[in-house]
Coordinates of C-alpha atoms in Angstrom, one line a residue:
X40 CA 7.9 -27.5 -26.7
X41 CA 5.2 -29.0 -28.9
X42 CA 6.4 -27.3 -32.2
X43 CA 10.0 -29.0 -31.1
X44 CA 8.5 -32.4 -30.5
X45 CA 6.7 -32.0 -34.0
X46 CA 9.5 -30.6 -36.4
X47 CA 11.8 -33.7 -34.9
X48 CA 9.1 -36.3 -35.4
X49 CA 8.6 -34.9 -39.3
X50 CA 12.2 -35.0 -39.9
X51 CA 11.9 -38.8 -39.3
X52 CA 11.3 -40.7 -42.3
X53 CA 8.0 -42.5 -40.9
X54 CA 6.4 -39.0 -40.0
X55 CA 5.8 -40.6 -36.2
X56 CA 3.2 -43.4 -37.5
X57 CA 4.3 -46.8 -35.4
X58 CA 2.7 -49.0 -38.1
X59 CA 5.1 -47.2 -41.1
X60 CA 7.8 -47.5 -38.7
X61 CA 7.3 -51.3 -38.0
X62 CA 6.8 -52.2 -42.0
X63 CA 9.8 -50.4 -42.4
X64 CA 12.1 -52.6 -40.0
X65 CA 10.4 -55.6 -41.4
X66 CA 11.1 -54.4 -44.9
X67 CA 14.9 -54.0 -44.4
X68 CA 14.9 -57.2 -42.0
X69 CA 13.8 -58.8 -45.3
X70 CA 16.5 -56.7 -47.5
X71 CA 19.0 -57.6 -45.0
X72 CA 18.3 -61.5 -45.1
X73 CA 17.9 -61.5 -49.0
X74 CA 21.9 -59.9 -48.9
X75 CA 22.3 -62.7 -46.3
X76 CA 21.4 -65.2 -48.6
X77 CA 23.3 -64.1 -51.7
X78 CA 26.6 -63.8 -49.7
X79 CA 26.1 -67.1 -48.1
X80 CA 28.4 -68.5 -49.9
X81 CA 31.2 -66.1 -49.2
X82 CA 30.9 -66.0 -46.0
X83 CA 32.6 -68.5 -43.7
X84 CA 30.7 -70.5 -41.0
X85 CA 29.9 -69.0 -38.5
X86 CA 28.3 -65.7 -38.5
X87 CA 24.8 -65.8 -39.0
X88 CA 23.7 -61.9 -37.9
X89 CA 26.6 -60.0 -40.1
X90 CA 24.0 -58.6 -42.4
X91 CA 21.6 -57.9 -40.0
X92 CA 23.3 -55.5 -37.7
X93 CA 23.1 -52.6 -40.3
X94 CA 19.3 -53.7 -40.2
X95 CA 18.8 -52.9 -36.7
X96 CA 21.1 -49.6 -36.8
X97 CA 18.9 -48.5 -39.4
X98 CA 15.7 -49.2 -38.1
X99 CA 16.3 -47.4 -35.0
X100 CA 18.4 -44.5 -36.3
X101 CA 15.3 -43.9 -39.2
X102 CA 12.3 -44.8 -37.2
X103 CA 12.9 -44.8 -33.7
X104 CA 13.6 -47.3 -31.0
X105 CA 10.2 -48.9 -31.1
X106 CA 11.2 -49.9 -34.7
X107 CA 14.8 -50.7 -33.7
X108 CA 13.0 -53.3 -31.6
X109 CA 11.0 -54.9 -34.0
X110 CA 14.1 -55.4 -36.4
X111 CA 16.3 -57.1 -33.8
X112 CA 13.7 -59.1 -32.9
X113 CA 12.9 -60.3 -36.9
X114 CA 16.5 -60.8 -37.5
X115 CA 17.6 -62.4 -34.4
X116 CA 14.4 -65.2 -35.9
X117 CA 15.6 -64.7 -39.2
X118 CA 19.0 -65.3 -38.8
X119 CA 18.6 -67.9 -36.8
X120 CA 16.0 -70.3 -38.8
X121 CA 17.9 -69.5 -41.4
X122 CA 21.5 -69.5 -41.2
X123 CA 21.9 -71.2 -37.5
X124 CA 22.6 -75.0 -37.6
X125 CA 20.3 -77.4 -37.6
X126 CA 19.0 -75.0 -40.7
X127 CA 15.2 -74.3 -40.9
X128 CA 14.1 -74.7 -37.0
X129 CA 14.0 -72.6 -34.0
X130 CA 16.1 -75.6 -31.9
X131 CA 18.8 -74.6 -29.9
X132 CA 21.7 -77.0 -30.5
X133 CA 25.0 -76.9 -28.4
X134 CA 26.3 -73.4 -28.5
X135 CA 22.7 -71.4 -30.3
X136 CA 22.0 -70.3 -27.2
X137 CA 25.6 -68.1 -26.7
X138 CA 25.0 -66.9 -29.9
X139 CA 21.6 -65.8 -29.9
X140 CA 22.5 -63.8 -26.4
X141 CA 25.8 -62.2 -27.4
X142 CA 23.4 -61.1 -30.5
X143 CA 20.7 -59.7 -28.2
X144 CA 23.4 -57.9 -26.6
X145 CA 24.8 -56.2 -29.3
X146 CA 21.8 -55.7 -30.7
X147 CA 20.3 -54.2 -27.4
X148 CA 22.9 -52.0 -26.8
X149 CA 22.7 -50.9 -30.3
X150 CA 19.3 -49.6 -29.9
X151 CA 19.7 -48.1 -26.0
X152 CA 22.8 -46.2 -27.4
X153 CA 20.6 -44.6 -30.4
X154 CA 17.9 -44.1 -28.4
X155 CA 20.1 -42.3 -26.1
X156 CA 21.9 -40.4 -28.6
X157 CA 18.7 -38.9 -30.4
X158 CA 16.6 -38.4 -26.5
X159 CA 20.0 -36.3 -26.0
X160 CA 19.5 -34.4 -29.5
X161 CA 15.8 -33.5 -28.9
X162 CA 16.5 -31.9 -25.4
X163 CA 19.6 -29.7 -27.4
X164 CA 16.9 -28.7 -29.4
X165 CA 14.2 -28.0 -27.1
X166 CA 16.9 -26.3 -25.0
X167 CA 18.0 -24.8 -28.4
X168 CA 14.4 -23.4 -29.3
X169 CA 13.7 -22.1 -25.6
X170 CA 16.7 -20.1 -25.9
X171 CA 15.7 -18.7 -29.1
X172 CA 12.5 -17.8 -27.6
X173 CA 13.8 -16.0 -24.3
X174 CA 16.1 -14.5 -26.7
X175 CA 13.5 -13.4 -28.7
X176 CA 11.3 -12.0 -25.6
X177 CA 14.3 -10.6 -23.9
X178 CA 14.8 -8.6 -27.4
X179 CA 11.1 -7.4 -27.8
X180 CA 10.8 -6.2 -24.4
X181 CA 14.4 -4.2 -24.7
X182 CA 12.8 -2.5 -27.9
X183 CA 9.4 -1.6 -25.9
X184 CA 11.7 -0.5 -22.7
X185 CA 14.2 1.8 -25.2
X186 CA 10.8 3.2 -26.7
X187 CA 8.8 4.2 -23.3
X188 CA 12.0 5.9 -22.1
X189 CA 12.5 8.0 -25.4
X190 CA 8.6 8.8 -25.1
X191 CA 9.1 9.3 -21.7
X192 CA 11.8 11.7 -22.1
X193 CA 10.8 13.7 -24.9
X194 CA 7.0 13.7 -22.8
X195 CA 8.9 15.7 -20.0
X196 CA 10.9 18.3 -22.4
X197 CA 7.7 18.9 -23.4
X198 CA 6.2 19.3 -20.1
X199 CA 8.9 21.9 -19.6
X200 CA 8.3 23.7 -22.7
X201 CA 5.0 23.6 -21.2
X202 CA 5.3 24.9 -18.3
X203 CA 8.0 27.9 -19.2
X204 CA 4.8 29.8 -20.9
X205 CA 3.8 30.4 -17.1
X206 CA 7.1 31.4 -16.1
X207 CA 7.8 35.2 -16.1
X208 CA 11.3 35.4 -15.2
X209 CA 13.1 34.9 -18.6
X210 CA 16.6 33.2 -16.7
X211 CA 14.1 30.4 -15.3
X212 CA 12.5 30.5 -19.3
X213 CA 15.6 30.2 -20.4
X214 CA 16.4 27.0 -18.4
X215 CA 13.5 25.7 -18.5
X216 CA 13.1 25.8 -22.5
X217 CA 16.8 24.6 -22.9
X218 CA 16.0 21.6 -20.4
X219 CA 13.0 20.8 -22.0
X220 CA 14.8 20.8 -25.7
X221 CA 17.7 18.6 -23.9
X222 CA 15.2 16.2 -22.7
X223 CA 13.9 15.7 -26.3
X224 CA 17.2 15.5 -27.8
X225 CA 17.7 12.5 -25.7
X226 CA 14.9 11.2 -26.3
X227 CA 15.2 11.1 -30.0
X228 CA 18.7 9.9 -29.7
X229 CA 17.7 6.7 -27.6
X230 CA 15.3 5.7 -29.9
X231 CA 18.2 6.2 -32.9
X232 CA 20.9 4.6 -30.8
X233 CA 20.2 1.4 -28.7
X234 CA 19.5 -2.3 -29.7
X235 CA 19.4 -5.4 -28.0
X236 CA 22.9 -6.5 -29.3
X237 CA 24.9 -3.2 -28.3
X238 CA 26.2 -3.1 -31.8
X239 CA 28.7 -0.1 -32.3
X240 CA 26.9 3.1 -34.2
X241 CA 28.0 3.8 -37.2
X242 CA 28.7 7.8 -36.9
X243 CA 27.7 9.2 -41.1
X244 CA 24.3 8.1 -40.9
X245 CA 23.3 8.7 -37.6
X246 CA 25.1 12.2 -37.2
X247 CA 23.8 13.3 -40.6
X248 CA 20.0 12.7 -39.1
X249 CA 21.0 14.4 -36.1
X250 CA 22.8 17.2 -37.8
X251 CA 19.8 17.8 -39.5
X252 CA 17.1 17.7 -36.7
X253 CA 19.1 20.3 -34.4
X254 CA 19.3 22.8 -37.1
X255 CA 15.7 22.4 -38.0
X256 CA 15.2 23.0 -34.5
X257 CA 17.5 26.4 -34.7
X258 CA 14.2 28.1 -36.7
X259 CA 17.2 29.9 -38.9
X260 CA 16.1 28.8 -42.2
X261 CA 19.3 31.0 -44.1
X262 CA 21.6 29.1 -42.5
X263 CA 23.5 26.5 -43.8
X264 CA 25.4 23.8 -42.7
X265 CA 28.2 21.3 -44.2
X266 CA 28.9 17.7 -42.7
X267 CA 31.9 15.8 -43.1
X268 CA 32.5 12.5 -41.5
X269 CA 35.4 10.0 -42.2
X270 CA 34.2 7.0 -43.6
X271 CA 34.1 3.4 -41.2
X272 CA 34.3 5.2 -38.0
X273 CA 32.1 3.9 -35.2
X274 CA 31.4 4.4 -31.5
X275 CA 29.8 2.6 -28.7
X276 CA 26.1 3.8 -28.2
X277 CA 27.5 4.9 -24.7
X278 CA 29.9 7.0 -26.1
X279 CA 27.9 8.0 -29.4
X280 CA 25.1 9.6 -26.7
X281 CA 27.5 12.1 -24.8
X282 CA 29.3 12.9 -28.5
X283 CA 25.6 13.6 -29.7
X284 CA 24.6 15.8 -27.3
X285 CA 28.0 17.5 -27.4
X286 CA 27.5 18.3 -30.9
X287 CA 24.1 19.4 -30.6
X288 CA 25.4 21.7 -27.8
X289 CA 28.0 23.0 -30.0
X290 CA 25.4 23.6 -33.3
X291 CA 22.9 25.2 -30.5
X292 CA 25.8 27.4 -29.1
X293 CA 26.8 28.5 -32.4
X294 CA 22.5 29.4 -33.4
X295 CA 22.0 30.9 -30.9
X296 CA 25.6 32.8 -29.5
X297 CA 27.5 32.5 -33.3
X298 CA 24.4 34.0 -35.1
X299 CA 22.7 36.1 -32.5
X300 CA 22.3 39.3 -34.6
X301 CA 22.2 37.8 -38.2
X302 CA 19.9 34.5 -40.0
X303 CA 22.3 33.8 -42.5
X304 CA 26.0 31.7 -42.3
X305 CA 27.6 28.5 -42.3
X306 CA 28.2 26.1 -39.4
X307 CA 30.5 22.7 -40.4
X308 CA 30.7 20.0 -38.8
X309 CA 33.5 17.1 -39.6
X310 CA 34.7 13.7 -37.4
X311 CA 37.8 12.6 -37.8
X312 CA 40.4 10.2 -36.7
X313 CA 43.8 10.8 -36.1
X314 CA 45.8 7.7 -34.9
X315 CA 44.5 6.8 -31.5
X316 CA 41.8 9.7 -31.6
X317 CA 38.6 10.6 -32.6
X318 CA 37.9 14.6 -33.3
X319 CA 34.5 16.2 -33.5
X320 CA 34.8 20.2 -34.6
X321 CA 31.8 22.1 -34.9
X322 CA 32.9 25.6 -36.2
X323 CA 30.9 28.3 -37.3
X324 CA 31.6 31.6 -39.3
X325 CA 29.5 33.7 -36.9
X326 CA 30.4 36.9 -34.8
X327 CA 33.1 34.9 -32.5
X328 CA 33.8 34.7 -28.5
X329 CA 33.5 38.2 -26.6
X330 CA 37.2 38.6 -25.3
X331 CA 36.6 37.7 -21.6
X332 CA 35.0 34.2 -22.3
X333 CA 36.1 31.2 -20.5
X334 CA 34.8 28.1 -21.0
X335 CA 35.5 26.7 -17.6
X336 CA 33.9 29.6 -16.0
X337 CA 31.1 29.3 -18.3
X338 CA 27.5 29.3 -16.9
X339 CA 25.5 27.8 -19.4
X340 CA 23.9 25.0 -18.6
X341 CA 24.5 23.6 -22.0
X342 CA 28.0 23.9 -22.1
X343 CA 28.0 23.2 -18.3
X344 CA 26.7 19.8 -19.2
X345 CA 28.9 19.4 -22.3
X346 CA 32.0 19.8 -20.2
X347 CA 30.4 17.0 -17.5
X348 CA 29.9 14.8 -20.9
X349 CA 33.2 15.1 -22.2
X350 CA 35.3 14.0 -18.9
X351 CA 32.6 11.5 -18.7
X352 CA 33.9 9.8 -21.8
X353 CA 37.6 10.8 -21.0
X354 CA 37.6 13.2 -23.6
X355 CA 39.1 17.0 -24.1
X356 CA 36.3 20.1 -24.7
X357 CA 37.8 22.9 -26.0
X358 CA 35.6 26.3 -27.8
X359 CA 37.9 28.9 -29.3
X360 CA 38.0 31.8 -31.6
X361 CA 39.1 31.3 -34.9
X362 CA 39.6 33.9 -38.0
X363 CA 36.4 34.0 -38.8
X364 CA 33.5 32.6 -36.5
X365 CA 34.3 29.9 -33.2
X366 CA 35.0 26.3 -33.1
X367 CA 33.8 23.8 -30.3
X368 CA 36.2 21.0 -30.5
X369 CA 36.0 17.4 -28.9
X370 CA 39.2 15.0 -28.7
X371 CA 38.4 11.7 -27.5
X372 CA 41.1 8.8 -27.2
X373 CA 40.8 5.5 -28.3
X374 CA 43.2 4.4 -24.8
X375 CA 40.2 6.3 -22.7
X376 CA 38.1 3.7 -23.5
X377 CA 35.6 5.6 -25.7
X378 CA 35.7 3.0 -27.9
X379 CA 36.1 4.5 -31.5
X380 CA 36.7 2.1 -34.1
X381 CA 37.4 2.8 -37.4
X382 CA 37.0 0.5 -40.1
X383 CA 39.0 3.0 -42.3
X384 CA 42.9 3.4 -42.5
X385 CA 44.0 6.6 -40.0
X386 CA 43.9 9.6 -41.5
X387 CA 46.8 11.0 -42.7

């Protein structure tokens, strides 16, 4: 409130000092009789206060209404010693007096609308700054919320790695350390994903980090992966966090199913958009389904998850063989309401 109060009075031309603001309506009331005087002869009888309205106006638009007051009250004198018959006297001689009141009219309501106009300024900008401030706040503490929950979540994945070293049943270590890793996944992905504004995520840069972390988290140094992404396309952040984790599913499906026997390979992952669609494909050239897979008879709580993820978003989950290796595949459509938007044409 006090910086607003200060910024307005420094934008006025008197910087808030009365005594500036009171020579300066006694130095245009002069200005305005000295115009007065050289114009007397144009003017017809008559009208006394024609240069000193713009006098007033001025004084209480540039210094206030203070000011505004103290050049009415010098030109209402001025004008009429000077140009109000009988000529160099303050007498008031058969209609002065209805002149000097419709002048203090217009003059006063002058000044009250001024006044009123600027009070009404300075409260849009108080209101203006207090909004920018809660603005502000509300942003700072949506950060520090969006950062305890990704600590938060990657503290319990690794409470659960934690704990699976005193688990002896290798199913239960098994859940436990592909929980735990889910949990972190997440966690990392929150702190990527959400802002304040809810902007739309712009998929090559933030798939390409994420790419990158789930395969350094494979421990396969020889193999290799390849990452192709349309340019322009973007998602919602609550549709770019079940697509992430889908795709991590599908990289971690293909380390650890696709390349159970052998460290070395290639595992690609491209987005596309096809008219009203988006498509994520992660395929690999590992050693393929075993014939009697199903996918929705699968058990894994990975892909159990990916399939719950996937109809979440409205989209279609689909993890086939192909000639060399599988491919997880993800259709999502734009009439779902997933959101995709694509600043790209459509791919042909």
């Amino acid at each position: 409130m006090k910086a607003v109060v200060s910024a307005s009075a420094r934008r006025r031309l008197d910087g808030g000092n009365t005594f500036v603001a009171c020579g300066a309506a006694l130095l245009l009331t002069a200005v305005a009789a000295a115009v007065r005087l050289l114009l007397d002869d144009i003017f017809p009888p008559g009208f006394p206060f024609v240069t000193f309205f713009p006098a007033v106006i001025l004084s209480s638009f540039l210094f206030g209404s203070r000011a505004g007051i103290v050049a009415a009250l010098a030109c209402g004198l001025t004008a009429w010693y000077l140009f109000i018959p009988p000529l160099m006297s303050f007498r008031l001689v058969g209609g002065t007096w209805l002149a000097l009141v419709f002048y203090a009219a217009v003059a006063g309501l002058d000044i009250a609308l001024i006044h009123w106009l600027q009070r009404a300024n300075r409260h849009l900008e108080q209101e203006r700054e207090r909004s920018r401030a809660l603005a502000e706040r509300s942003d700072l503490l949506f950060r520090e919320l969006q950062h305890r929950v990704a600590n938060n979540l990657q503290m319990v994945g690794a409470v659960l790695h934690h704990h699976r070293r005193s688990v002896d049943d290798p199913a239960a270590r098994a859940a436990l350390n592909e929980a735990g890793t889910k949990l972190q996944l997440i966690g990392r992905i929150q702190r990527q994903l959400y802002d304040s504004a809810g902007e739309p995520v712009a998929l090559d840069t933030f798939l390409a980090d994420l790419v990158e972390d789930v395969m350094a988290a494979g421990s396969k140094p020889g193999l290799r992966h390849t990452l192709r992404i349309e340019p322009g396309l973007t998602l919602s952040p609550d549709t770019a966090i079940p697509l992430a984790l889908i795709l991590a599913e599908g990289i971690a499906n293909a380390i650890e199913h696709g390349f159970a026997e052998r460290d070395h390979g290639c595992i690609a992952v491209t987005v596309t958009r096809h008219h009203d669609s988006l498509a994520l494909v992660v395929a690999d050239d590992g050693d393929g389904l075993s014939p009697e897979f199903d996918l929705d008879a699968a058990t894994s709580l990975g892909l159990r998850v990916a399939r719950t993820l996937a109809r979440q978003i409205g989209g279609t989950l689909t993890l086939c063989d192909q000639p060399r290796g599988t491919a997880l595949r993800l259709v999502i459509p734009s009439a779902s309401g997933a959101g995709a938007v694509s600043s790209a044409s459509p791919a042909a």
